[in-house]
PDB file of C-alpha atoms in Angstrom:
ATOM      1  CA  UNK A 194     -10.224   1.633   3.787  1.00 77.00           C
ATOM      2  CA  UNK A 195      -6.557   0.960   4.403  1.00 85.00           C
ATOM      3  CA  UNK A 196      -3.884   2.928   1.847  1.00 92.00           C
ATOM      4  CA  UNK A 197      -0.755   3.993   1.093  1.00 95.00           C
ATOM      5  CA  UNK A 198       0.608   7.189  -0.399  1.00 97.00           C
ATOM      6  CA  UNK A 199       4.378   7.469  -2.396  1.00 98.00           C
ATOM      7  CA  UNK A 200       4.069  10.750  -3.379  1.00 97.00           C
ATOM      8  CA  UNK A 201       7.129  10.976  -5.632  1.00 97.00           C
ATOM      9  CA  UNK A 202       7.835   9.196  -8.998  1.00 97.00           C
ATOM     10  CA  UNK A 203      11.300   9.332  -8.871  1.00 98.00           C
ATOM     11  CA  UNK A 204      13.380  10.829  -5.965  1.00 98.00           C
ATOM     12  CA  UNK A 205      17.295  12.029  -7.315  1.00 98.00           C
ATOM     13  CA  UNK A 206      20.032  11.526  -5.409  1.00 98.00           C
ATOM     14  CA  UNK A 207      23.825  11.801  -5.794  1.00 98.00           C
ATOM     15  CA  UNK A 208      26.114   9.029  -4.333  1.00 98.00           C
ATOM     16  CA  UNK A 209      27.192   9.985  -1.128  1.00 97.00           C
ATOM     17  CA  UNK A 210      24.528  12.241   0.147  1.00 98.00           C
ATOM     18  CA  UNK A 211      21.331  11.245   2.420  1.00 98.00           C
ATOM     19  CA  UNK A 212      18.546  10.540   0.591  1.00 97.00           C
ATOM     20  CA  UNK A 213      14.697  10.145   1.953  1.00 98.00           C
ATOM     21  CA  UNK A 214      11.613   8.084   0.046  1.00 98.00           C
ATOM     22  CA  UNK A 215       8.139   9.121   1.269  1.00 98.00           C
ATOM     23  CA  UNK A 216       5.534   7.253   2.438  1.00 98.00           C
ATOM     24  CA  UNK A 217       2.236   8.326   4.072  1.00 98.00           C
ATOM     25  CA  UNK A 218      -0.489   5.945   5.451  1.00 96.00           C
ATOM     26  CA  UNK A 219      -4.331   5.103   6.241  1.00 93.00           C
ATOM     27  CA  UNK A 220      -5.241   2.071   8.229  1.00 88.00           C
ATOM     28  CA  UNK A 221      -8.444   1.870  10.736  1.00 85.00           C
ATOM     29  CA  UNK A 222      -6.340  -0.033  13.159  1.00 83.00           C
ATOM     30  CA  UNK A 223      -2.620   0.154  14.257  1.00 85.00           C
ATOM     31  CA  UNK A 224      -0.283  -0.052  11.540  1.00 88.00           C
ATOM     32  CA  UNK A 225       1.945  -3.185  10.406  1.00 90.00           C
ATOM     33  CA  UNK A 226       4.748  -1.073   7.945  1.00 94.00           C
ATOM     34  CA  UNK A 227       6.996  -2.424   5.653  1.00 95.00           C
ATOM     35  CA  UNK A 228       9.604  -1.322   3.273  1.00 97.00           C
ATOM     36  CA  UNK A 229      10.657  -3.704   0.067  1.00 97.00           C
ATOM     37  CA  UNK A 230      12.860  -2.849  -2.493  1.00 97.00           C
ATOM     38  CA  UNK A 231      12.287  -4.133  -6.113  1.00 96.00           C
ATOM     39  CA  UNK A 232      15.479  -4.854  -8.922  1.00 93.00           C
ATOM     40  CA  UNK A 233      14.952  -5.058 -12.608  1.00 87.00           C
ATOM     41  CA  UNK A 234      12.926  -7.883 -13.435  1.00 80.00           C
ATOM     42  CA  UNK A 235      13.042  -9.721  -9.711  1.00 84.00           C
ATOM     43  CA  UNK A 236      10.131 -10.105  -6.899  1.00 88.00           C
ATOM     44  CA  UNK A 237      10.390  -7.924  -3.679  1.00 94.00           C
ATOM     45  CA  UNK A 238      13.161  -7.971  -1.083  1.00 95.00           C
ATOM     46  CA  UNK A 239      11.918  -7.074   2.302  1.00 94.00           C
ATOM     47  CA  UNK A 240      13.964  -4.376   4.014  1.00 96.00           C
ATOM     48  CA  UNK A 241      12.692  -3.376   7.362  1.00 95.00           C
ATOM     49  CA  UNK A 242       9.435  -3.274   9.092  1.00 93.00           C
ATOM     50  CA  UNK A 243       7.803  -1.261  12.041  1.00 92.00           C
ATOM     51  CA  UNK A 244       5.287  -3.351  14.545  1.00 87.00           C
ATOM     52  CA  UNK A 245       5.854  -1.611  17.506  1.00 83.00           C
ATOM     53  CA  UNK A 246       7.988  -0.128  20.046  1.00 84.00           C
ATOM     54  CA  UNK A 247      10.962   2.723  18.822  1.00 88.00           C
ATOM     55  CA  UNK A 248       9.873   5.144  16.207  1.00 91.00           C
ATOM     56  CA  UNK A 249      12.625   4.321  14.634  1.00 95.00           C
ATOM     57  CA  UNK A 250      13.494   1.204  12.849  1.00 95.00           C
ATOM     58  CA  UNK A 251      16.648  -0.343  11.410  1.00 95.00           C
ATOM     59  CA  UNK A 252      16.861  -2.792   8.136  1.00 94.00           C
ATOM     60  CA  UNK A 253      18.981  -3.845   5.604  1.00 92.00           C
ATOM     61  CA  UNK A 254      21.985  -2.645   3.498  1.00 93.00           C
ATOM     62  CA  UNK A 255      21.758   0.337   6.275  1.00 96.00           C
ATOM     63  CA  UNK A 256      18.665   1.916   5.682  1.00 97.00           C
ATOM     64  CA  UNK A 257      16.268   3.101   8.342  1.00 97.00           C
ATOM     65  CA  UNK A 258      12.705   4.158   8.617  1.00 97.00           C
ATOM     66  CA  UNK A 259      11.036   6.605  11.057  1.00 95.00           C
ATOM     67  CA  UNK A 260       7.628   5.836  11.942  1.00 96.00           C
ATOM     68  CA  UNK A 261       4.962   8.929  12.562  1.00 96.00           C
ATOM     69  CA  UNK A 262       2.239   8.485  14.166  1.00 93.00           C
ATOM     70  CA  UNK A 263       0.158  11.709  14.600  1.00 94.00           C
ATOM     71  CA  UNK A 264       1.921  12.684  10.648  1.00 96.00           C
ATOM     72  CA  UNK A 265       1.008   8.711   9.559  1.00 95.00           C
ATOM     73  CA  UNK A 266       3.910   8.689   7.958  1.00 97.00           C
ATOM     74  CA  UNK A 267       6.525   5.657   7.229  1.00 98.00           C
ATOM     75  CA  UNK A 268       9.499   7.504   5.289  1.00 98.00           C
ATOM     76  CA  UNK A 269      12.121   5.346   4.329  1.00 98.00           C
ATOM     77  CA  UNK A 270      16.064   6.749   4.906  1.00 98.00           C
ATOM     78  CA  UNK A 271      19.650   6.244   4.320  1.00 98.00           C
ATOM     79  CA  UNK A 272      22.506   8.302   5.861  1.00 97.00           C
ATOM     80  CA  UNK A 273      24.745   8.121   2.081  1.00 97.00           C
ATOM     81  CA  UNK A 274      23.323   6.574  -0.613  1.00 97.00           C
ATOM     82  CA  UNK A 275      25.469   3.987  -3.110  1.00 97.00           C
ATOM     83  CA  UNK A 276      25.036   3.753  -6.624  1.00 97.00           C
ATOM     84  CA  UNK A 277      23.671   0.140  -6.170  1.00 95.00           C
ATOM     85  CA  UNK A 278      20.586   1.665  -4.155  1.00 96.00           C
ATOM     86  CA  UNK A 279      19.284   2.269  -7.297  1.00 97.00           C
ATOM     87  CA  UNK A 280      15.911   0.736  -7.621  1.00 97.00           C
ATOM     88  CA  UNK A 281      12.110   1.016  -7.264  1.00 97.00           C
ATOM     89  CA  UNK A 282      11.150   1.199  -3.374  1.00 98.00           C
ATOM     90  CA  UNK A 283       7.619  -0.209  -2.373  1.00 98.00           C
ATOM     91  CA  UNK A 284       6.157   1.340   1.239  1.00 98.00           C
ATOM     92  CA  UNK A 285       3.728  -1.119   2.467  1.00 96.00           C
ATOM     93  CA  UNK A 286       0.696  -1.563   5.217  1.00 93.00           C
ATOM     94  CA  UNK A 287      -1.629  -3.993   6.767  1.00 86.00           C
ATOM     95  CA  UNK A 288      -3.939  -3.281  10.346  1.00 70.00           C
ATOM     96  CA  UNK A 289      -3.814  -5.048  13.339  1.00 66.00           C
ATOM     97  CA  UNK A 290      -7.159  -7.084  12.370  1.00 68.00           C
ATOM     98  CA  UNK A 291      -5.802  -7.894   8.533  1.00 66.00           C
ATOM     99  CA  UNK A 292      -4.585 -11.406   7.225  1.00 70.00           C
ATOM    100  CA  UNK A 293      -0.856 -12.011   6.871  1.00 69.00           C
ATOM    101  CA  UNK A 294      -0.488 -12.160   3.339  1.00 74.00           C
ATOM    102  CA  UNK A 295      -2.911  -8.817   2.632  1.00 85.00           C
ATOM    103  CA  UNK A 296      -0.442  -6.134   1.885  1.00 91.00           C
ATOM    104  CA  UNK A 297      -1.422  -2.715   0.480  1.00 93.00           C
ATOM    105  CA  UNK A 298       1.113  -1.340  -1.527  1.00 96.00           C
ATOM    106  CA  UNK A 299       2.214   2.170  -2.853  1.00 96.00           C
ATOM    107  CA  UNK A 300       2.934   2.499  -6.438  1.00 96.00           C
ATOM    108  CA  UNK A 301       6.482   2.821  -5.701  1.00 97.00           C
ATOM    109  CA  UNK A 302       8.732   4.932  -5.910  1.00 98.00           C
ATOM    110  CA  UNK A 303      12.058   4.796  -8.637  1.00 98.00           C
ATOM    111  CA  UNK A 304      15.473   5.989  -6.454  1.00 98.00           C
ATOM    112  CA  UNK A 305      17.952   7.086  -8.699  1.00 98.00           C
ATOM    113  CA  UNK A 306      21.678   7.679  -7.176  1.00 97.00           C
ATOM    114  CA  UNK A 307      24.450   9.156  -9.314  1.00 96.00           C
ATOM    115  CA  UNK A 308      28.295   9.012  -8.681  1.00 95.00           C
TER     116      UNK A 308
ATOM    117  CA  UNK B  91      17.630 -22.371   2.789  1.00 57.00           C
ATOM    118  CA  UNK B  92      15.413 -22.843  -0.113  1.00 69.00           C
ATOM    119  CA  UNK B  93      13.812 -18.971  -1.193  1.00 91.00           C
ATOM    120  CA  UNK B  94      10.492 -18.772  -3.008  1.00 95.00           C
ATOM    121  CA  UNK B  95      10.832 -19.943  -6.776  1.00 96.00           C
ATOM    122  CA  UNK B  96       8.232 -19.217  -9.173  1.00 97.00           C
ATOM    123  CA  UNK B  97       7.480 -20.827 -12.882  1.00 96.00           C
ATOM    124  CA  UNK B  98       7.573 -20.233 -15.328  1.00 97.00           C
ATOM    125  CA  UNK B  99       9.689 -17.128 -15.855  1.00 96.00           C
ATOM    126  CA  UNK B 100       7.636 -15.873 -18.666  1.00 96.00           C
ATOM    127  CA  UNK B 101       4.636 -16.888 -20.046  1.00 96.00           C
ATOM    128  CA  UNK B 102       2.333 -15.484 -23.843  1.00 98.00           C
ATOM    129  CA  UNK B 103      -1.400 -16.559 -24.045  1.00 98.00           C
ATOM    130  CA  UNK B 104      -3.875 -15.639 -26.021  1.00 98.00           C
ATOM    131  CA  UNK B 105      -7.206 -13.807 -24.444  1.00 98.00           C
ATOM    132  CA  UNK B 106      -9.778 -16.197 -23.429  1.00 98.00           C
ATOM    133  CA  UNK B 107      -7.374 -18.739 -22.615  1.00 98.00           C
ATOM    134  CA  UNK B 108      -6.254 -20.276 -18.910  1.00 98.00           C
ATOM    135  CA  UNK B 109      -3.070 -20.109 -17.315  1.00 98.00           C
ATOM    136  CA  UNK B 110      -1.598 -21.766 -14.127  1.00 98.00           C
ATOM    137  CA  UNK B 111       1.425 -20.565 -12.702  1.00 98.00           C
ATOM    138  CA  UNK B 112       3.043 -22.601  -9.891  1.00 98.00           C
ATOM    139  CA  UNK B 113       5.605 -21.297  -7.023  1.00 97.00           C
ATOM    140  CA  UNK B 114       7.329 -23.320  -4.052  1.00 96.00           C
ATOM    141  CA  UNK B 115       6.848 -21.517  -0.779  1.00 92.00           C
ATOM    142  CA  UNK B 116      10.263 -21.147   1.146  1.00 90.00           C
ATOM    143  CA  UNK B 117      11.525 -23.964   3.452  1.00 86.00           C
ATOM    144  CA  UNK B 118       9.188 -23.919   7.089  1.00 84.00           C
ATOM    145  CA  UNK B 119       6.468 -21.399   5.311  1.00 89.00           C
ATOM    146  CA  UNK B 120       2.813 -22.983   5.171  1.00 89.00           C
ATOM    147  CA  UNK B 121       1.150 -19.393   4.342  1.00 92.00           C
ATOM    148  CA  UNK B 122       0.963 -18.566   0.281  1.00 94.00           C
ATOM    149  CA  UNK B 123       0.401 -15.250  -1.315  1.00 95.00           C
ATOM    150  CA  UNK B 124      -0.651 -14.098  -4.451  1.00 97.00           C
ATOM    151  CA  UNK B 125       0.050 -10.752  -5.933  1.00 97.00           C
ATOM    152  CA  UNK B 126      -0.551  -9.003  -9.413  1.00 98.00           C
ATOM    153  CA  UNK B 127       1.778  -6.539 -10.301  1.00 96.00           C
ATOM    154  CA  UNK B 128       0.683  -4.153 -13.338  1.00 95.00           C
ATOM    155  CA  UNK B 129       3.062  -2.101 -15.384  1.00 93.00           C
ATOM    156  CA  UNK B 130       3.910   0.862 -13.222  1.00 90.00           C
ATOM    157  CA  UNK B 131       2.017  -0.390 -10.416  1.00 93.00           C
ATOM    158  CA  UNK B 132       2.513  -1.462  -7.370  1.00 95.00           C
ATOM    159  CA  UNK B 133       1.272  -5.432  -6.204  1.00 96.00           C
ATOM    160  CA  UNK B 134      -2.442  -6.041  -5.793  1.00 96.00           C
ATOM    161  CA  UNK B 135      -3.272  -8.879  -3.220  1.00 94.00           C
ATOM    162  CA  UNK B 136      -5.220 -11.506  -5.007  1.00 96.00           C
ATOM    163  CA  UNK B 137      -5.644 -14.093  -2.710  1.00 94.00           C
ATOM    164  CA  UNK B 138      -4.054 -15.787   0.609  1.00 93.00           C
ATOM    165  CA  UNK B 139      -3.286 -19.669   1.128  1.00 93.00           C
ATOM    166  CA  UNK B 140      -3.130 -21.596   4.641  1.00 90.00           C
ATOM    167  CA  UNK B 141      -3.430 -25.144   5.539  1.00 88.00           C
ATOM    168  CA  UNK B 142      -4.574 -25.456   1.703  1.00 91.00           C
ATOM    169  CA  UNK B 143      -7.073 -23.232   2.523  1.00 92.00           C
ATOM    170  CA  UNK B 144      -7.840 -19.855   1.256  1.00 92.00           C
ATOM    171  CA  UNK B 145      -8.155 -17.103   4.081  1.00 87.00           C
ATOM    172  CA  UNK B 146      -8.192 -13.593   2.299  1.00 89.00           C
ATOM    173  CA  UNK B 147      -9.005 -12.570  -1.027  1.00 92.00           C
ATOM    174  CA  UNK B 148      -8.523  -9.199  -2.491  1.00 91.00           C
ATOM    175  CA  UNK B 149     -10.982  -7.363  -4.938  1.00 92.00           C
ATOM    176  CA  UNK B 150     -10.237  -9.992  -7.357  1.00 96.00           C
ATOM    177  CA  UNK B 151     -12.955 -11.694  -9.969  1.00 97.00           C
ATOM    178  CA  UNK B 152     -13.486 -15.889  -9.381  1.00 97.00           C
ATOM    179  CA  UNK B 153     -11.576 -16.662 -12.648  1.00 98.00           C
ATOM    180  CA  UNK B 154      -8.766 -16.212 -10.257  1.00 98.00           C
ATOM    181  CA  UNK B 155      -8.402 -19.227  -8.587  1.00 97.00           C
ATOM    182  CA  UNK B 156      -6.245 -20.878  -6.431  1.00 97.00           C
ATOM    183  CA  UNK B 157      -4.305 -24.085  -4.617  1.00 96.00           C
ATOM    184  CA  UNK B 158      -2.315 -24.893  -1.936  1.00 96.00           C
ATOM    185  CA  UNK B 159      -0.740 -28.179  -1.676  1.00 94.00           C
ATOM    186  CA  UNK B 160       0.111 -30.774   1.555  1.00 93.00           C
ATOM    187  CA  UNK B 161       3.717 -29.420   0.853  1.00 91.00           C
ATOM    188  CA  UNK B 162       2.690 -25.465   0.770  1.00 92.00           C
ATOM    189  CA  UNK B 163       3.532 -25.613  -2.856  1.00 94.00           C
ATOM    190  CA  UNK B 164       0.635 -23.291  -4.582  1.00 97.00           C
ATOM    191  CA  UNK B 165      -0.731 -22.434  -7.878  1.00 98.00           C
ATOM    192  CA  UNK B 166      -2.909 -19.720  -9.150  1.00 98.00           C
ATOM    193  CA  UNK B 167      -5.332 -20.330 -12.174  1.00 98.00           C
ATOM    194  CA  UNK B 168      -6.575 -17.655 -14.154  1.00 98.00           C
ATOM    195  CA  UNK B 169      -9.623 -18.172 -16.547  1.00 98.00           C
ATOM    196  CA  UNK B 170     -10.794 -16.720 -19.511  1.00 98.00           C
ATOM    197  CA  UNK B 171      -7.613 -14.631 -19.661  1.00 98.00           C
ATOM    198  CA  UNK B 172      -8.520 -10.836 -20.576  1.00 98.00           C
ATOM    199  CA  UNK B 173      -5.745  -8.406 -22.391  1.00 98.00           C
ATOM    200  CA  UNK B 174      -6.052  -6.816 -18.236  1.00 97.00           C
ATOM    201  CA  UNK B 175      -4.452  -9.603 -17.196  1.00 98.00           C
ATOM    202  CA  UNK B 176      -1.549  -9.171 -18.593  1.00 98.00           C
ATOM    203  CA  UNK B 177       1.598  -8.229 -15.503  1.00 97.00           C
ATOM    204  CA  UNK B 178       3.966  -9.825 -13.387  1.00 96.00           C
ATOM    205  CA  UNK B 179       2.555 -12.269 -10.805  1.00 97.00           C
ATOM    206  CA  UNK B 180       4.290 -12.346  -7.541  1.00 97.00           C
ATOM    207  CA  UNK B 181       4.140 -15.527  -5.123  1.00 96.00           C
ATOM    208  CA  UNK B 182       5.151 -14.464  -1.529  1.00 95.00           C
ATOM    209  CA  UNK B 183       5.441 -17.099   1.747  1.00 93.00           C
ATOM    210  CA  UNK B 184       5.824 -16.556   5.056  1.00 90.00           C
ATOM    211  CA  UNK B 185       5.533 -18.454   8.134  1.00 84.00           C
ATOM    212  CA  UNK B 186       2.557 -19.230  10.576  1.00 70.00           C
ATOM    213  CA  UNK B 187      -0.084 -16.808  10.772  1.00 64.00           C
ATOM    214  CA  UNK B 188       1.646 -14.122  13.033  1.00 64.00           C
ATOM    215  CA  UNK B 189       1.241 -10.492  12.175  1.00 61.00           C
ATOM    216  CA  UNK B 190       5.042 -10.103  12.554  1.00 73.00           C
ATOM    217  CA  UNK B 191       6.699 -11.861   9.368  1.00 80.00           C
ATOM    218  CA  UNK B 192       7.360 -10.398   6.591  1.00 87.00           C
ATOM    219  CA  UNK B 193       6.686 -11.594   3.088  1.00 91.00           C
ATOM    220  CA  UNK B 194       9.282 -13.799   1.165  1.00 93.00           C
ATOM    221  CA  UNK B 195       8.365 -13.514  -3.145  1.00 95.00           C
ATOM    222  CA  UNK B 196       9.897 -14.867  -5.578  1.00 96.00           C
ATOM    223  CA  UNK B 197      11.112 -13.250  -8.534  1.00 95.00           C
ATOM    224  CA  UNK B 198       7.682 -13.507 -10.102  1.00 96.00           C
ATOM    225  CA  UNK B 199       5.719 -14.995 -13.812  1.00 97.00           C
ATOM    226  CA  UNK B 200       5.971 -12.492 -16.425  1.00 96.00           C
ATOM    227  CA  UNK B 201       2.318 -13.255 -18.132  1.00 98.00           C
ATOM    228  CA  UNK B 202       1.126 -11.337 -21.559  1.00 98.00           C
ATOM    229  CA  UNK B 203      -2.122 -11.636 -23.023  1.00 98.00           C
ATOM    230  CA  UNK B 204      -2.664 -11.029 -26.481  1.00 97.00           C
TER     231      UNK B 204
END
């Protein structure tokens, strides 16, 4: 069965400084990863995704993600975080043999960036 | 470019009623998703639209129900509403059937059942 792991609640950060959001995986094929980040009260806003090719992968608003294979691990990252990046941060996965629209989502994970 | 809109923004029924909730798929998307987002949680897939036709269905009971229209418009029915039910439904679009595009949602129906 396919899954996704956010091991953190809530990761801290102050404004300025990197900051990383976890995400480990389980799919019985190869791996279609996504990041989306989620405001108060709004739907999803897709931020990067990993298909194929480099291990790692460039999205929006200057985060980045590194795909792991042999750890199965998707964590999301940005080099200095902004006060605006706070928000709750959905990892996401589908296989290779899964319909487009049939997402598996982590519970999310709440980003909190202080000036 | 049109997004996905969803409606109605909010939405208070009583258990054991029905409830449809509507969303327009983005401009040039003909595949419709439905989500169920609990407090706290993140979204379940409930079901998949394409070519008014549905192709993937989560772990969902059949008092979830759903359309697709000729224009990729969708709606999502929900019987015999149970206090359960009661989270933010997300409508997502994307185009074709390729294993490539991401998911467009809208901003979501707010539904609580009391």
């Amino acid at each position: 069965a396919q899954s996704v792991a956010q091991p953190e609640d809530q990761v801290n950060v102050a404004e300025g400084n990197p900051l990383t959001v976890k995400c480990t995986y389980s799919v019985s094929g190869n791996p279609y990863l996504f990041w989306y980040v989620q405001y108060p009260n709004r739907g999803l806003q897709f931020l990067l995704k990993y298909i194929t090719g480099d291990n790692l992968v460039k999205g929006s608003y200057g985060f980045e993600a590194e795909f792991n294979k042999s750890q199965t691990s998707f964590h999301l990252k940005k080099p200095s975080a902004l006060v605006s990046d706070s928000a709750l941060y959905f990892c996401a996965v589908r296989d290779d043999g899964g319909s487009q629209g049939n997402l598996i989502f982590g519970k999310g994970t709440k980003l909190s960036v202080k000036p | 470019e049109t997004g996905v809109t969803q409606s109605p923004t909010h939405l208070i029924k009583t258990r054991g009623q029905q409830v449809t909730l509507r969303c327009s798929s983005q401009s040039g998307h003909n595949t419709v998703s439905w989500y169920q987002q609990a407090l706290g949680q993140g979204p379940q897939f409930i079901f998949q639209y394409y070519r008014e036709e549905e192709n993937g269905r989560g772990n969902f009971p059949p008092r979830f129900s759903g359309l697709q229209f000729p224009n990729y418009s969708s709606e999502l029915n929900v019987n015999a509403l149970e206090l359960d039910d009661s989270a933010l439904y997300l409508c997502a679009s994307s185009p074709g059937q390729g294993q490539n595009s991401p998911l467009h949602f809208g901003n979501g129906t707010r539904l609580t059942v009391t």
